[in-house]
């Protein structure tokens, strides 16, 4: 286990298994899906213990507090010890809005249907 004094946010989020690859972590930073202490983070932004890292993407939003710094990917058990998870609990399946399924053979959605779908998805 490689413990360091400072670490890049893309390397740290990958090392503690918040992202499957380091390139995915960097892409999420560039897209604005990673915030440190409420501020948008670039991939090279340094994290220190005590920083609050917010990650959007995937099934839910993750909110973690940095406990220890890593730059090398470690096992899941060791990774969980490196941050304090303050993520909100995921919604129960009953409360999650079901995405509408189109009938087989119905073709592509019309412009109006596309707008309704986008509105449902929150875009």
XYZ file of N, CA and C in Angstrom:
369
model
N 0.849 -1.180 0.000
C 0.000 0.000 0.000
C 0.889 1.235 0.000
N 0.670 2.114 -0.960
C 1.478 3.316 -1.081
C 0.743 4.492 -0.457
N 1.242 4.992 0.670
C 0.628 6.136 1.318
C 1.462 7.367 1.002
N 0.795 8.464 0.634
C 1.499 9.658 0.193
C 0.996 10.878 0.944
N 1.666 12.017 0.756
C 1.307 13.250 1.436
C 0.214 13.994 0.673
N 0.255 13.937 -0.651
C -0.771 14.594 -1.470
C -1.067 13.699 -2.667
N -2.271 13.835 -3.195
C -2.656 12.990 -4.321
C -3.588 13.765 -5.241
N -3.513 13.459 -6.524
C -4.430 14.039 -7.499
C -5.806 13.429 -7.283
N -6.835 14.202 -7.510
C -8.184 13.724 -7.275
C -8.553 12.592 -8.230
N -8.090 12.631 -9.479
C -8.431 11.540 -10.399
C -7.770 10.237 -9.954
N -6.519 10.312 -9.507
C -5.819 9.109 -9.049
C -6.433 8.587 -7.758
N -6.795 9.488 -6.847
C -7.354 9.052 -5.564
C -8.730 8.402 -5.733
N -9.610 9.022 -6.541
C -10.940 8.439 -6.723
C -10.862 7.081 -7.409
N -9.893 6.905 -8.295
C -9.684 5.596 -8.925
C -9.113 4.606 -7.914
N -8.137 5.033 -7.109
C -7.478 4.146 -6.154
C -8.438 3.625 -5.095
N -9.413 4.439 -4.680
C -10.367 3.991 -3.666
C -11.634 3.402 -4.287
N -11.571 3.130 -5.590
C -12.612 2.399 -6.312
C -13.946 3.138 -6.473
N -13.884 4.470 -6.593
C -15.091 5.212 -6.934
C -15.324 5.204 -8.442
N -14.245 4.923 -9.206
C -14.324 4.798 -10.661
C -13.611 3.520 -11.086
N -14.067 2.878 -12.160
C -13.436 1.632 -12.602
C -12.068 1.831 -13.240
N -11.819 2.985 -13.863
C -10.525 3.254 -14.491
C -10.104 4.675 -14.167
N -8.797 4.912 -14.258
C -8.309 6.257 -13.995
C -8.749 7.218 -15.088
N -8.829 6.735 -16.316
C -9.283 7.615 -17.397
C -10.750 8.011 -17.195
N -11.553 7.121 -16.647
C -12.954 7.460 -16.346
C -13.014 8.509 -15.239
N -12.122 8.406 -14.264
C -12.060 9.399 -13.196
C -11.665 10.761 -13.748
N -10.678 10.792 -14.636
C -10.263 12.048 -15.246
C -11.353 12.655 -16.111
N -12.056 11.807 -16.854
C -13.145 12.295 -17.709
C -14.279 12.879 -16.860
N -14.572 12.244 -15.734
C -15.622 12.750 -14.842
C -15.222 14.104 -14.265
N -13.947 14.271 -13.931
C -13.466 15.563 -13.431
C -13.611 16.640 -14.502
N -13.177 16.324 -15.721
C -13.267 17.300 -16.807
C -14.714 17.657 -17.125
N -15.635 16.720 -16.927
C -17.047 16.969 -17.215
C -17.748 17.709 -16.075
N -17.062 17.917 -14.951
C -17.663 18.644 -13.834
C -18.449 17.772 -12.879
N -18.225 16.459 -12.912
C -18.974 15.544 -12.044
C -18.287 15.292 -10.711
N -17.117 15.889 -10.505
C -16.377 15.711 -9.251
C -16.174 17.081 -8.621
N -16.500 17.190 -7.345
C -16.326 18.441 -6.606
C -15.556 18.158 -5.327
N -14.680 19.088 -4.960
C -13.946 18.994 -3.703
C -14.357 20.187 -2.857
N -14.916 19.911 -1.685
C -15.404 20.961 -0.768
C -16.332 21.928 -1.507
N -17.165 21.401 -2.389
C -18.151 22.203 -3.106
C -17.638 22.891 -4.357
N -16.340 22.843 -4.607
C -15.757 23.482 -5.784
C -15.482 22.448 -6.863
N -15.731 22.808 -8.104
C -15.473 21.926 -9.233
C -13.984 21.595 -9.300
N -13.660 20.324 -9.514
C -12.267 19.885 -9.487
C -11.794 19.450 -10.856
N -10.588 19.873 -11.212
C -9.921 19.377 -12.410
C -9.207 18.088 -12.027
N -8.804 17.260 -12.994
C -8.132 15.998 -12.653
C -6.873 16.167 -11.813
N -6.132 17.250 -11.994
C -4.874 17.446 -11.271
C -5.052 18.136 -9.918
N -6.280 18.443 -9.521
C -6.513 19.072 -8.227
C -6.050 18.135 -7.120
N -5.330 18.674 -6.150
C -4.801 17.855 -5.057
C -5.827 17.726 -3.944
N -5.886 16.535 -3.363
C -6.749 16.297 -2.213
C -5.874 16.057 -0.992
N -6.389 16.452 0.161
C -5.704 16.231 1.433
C -6.707 15.604 2.392
N -6.237 14.911 3.428
C -7.175 14.341 4.399
C -8.079 15.424 4.973
N -9.357 15.103 5.068
C -10.358 16.045 5.558
C -11.185 16.667 4.451
N -10.723 16.592 3.206
C -11.486 17.128 2.079
C -12.750 16.301 1.852
N -13.802 16.990 1.431
C -15.064 16.325 1.116
C -15.162 16.227 -0.407
N -15.222 15.010 -0.929
C -15.260 14.772 -2.373
C -16.662 14.301 -2.744
N -17.270 14.997 -3.695
C -18.614 14.668 -4.168
C -18.495 14.167 -5.605
N -19.029 12.971 -5.864
C -18.935 12.354 -7.179
C -20.341 12.070 -7.685
N -20.686 12.651 -8.853
C -21.965 12.362 -9.496
C -21.718 11.360 -10.608
N -22.662 10.510 -10.849
C -22.527 9.544 -11.929
C -22.925 8.158 -11.462
N -23.120 7.281 -12.413
C -23.548 5.937 -12.049
C -24.974 5.941 -11.557
N -25.256 5.074 -10.622
C -26.625 4.955 -10.119
C -26.980 6.047 -9.124
N -25.969 6.551 -8.387
C -26.279 7.526 -7.350
C -25.106 8.461 -7.116
N -25.343 9.472 -6.313
C -24.318 10.441 -5.969
C -23.556 9.942 -4.744
N -22.242 10.063 -4.778
C -21.398 9.641 -3.655
C -20.804 10.874 -2.999
N -20.796 10.893 -1.682
C -20.210 11.967 -0.900
C -19.280 11.318 0.113
N -17.980 11.525 -0.047
C -17.002 10.879 0.820
C -16.041 11.919 1.384
N -15.526 11.625 2.584
C -14.529 12.476 3.227
C -13.211 11.714 3.204
N -12.165 12.358 2.722
C -10.853 11.724 2.585
C -10.270 11.472 3.981
N -9.902 10.217 4.253
C -9.245 9.857 5.507
C -7.744 9.650 5.296
N -7.408 8.865 4.264
C -6.010 8.585 3.916
C -5.844 8.747 2.420
N -4.635 9.067 2.000
C -4.360 9.276 0.583
C -3.693 8.056 -0.025
N -4.110 7.738 -1.238
C -3.546 6.632 -2.010
C -3.354 7.090 -3.447
N -2.402 6.485 -4.131
C -2.270 6.710 -5.568
C -2.267 5.389 -6.315
N -2.097 4.298 -5.604
C -2.138 2.965 -6.206
C -3.460 2.312 -5.828
N -4.032 1.578 -6.763
C -5.304 0.893 -6.518
C -5.079 -0.232 -5.522
N -5.973 -0.338 -4.551
C -5.838 -1.335 -3.488
C -7.119 -2.160 -3.414
N -7.120 -3.140 -2.529
C -8.302 -3.993 -2.379
C -9.482 -3.172 -1.861
N -10.671 -3.712 -2.023
C -11.882 -3.002 -1.624
C -11.908 -2.735 -0.123
N -11.424 -3.682 0.672
C -11.434 -3.497 2.126
C -10.513 -2.361 2.537
N -9.316 -2.311 1.959
C -8.366 -1.241 2.273
C -8.899 0.091 1.746
N -9.510 0.077 0.588
C -10.050 1.304 -0.005
C -11.132 1.907 0.878
N -12.014 1.083 1.439
C -13.085 1.592 2.302
C -12.527 2.255 3.562
N -11.348 1.833 4.007
C -10.739 2.432 5.194
C -10.124 3.795 4.898
N -10.011 4.160 3.635
C -9.365 5.413 3.247
C -10.338 6.575 3.116
N -11.629 6.319 3.254
C -12.600 7.405 3.197
C -13.778 7.110 4.115
N -14.464 8.172 4.499
C -15.667 8.079 5.311
C -16.836 8.371 4.386
N -17.715 7.406 4.208
C -18.817 7.534 3.255
C -19.994 8.247 3.898
N -20.331 9.420 3.365
C -21.479 10.200 3.846
C -22.545 10.316 2.764
N -22.562 9.357 1.857
C -23.513 9.376 0.743
C -24.927 9.185 1.267
N -25.891 9.882 0.656
C -27.283 9.636 1.033
C -27.678 8.217 0.627
N -28.552 7.630 1.405
C -29.003 6.267 1.113
C -29.721 6.242 -0.234
N -29.516 5.191 -1.027
C -30.223 5.117 -2.314
C -31.721 4.952 -2.087
N -32.488 5.479 -3.025
C -33.939 5.367 -2.925
C -34.361 3.915 -3.089
N -35.396 3.494 -2.357
C -35.911 2.139 -2.573
C -36.430 2.000 -3.992
N -36.406 0.790 -4.512
C -36.812 0.551 -5.897
C -38.241 1.005 -6.176
N -39.108 0.988 -5.180
C -40.505 1.393 -5.392
C -40.604 2.885 -5.692
N -39.656 3.689 -5.160
C -39.721 5.137 -5.314
C -39.013 5.641 -6.563
N -38.235 4.813 -7.194
C -37.521 5.225 -8.395
C -38.485 5.188 -9.574
N -38.534 6.281 -10.339
C -39.442 6.353 -11.483
C -39.016 5.345 -12.543
N -39.947 4.594 -13.009
C -39.664 3.609 -14.046
C -39.580 4.320 -15.393
N -38.577 3.978 -16.144
C -38.446 4.536 -17.488
C -39.490 3.873 -18.377
N -40.174 4.673 -19.158
C -41.211 4.129 -20.026
C -40.633 3.197 -21.082
N -41.290 2.114 -21.313
C -40.871 1.157 -22.332
C -41.773 1.328 -23.545
N -41.172 1.432 -24.702
C -41.944 1.546 -25.932
C -42.368 0.165 -26.390
N -43.514 0.116 -26.996
C -44.004 -1.146 -27.544
C -43.093 -1.598 -28.665
N -42.914 -2.875 -28.775
C -42.059 -3.421 -29.817
C -42.670 -3.088 -31.184
N -41.838 -2.551 -32.061
C -42.310 -2.194 -33.392
C -42.927 -0.814 -33.476
N -42.871 -0.041 -32.377
C -43.490 1.285 -32.374
C -42.629 2.317 -33.098
N -41.401 1.975 -33.395
C -40.534 2.908 -34.107
C -39.881 3.912 -33.186
N -39.271 4.899 -33.796
C -38.576 5.917 -33.022
C -39.571 6.870 -32.379
N -39.185 7.474 -31.240
C -40.085 8.446 -30.610
C -40.234 9.699 -31.473
N -41.413 10.295 -31.405
C -41.623 11.563 -32.095
C -40.911 12.662 -31.312
N -40.845 13.848 -31.880
C -40.183 14.962 -31.208
C -40.871 15.263 -29.873
N -42.186 15.223 -29.872
C -42.944 15.485 -28.653
C -42.658 14.420 -27.598
N -42.630 13.149 -28.017
C -42.321 12.074 -27.081
C -40.898 12.202 -26.546
N -39.961 12.611 -27.390
C -38.571 12.799 -26.963
C -38.478 13.877 -25.886
N -39.212 14.967 -26.067
C -39.223 16.034 -25.052
C -39.788 15.527 -23.739
N -40.856 14.731 -23.817
C -41.444 14.155 -22.600
C -40.461 13.213 -21.901
N -39.740 12.431 -22.681
C -38.740 11.516 -22.106
C -37.627 12.316 -21.439
N -37.144 13.360 -22.093
C -36.085 14.190 -21.516
C -36.555 14.859 -20.235
N -37.796 15.325 -20.223
C -38.355 15.965 -19.032
C -38.436 14.965 -17.883
N -38.821 13.739 -18.195
C -38.902 12.685 -17.177
C -37.534 12.371 -16.579
N -36.519 12.381 -17.426
C -35.170 12.074 -16.974
C -34.474 13.255 -16.316
N -35.124 14.418 -16.292
C -34.578 15.585 -15.624
C -33.579 16.371 -16.444
N -33.646 16.277 -17.745
C -32.720 17.031 -18.596
C -33.352 18.271 -19.126
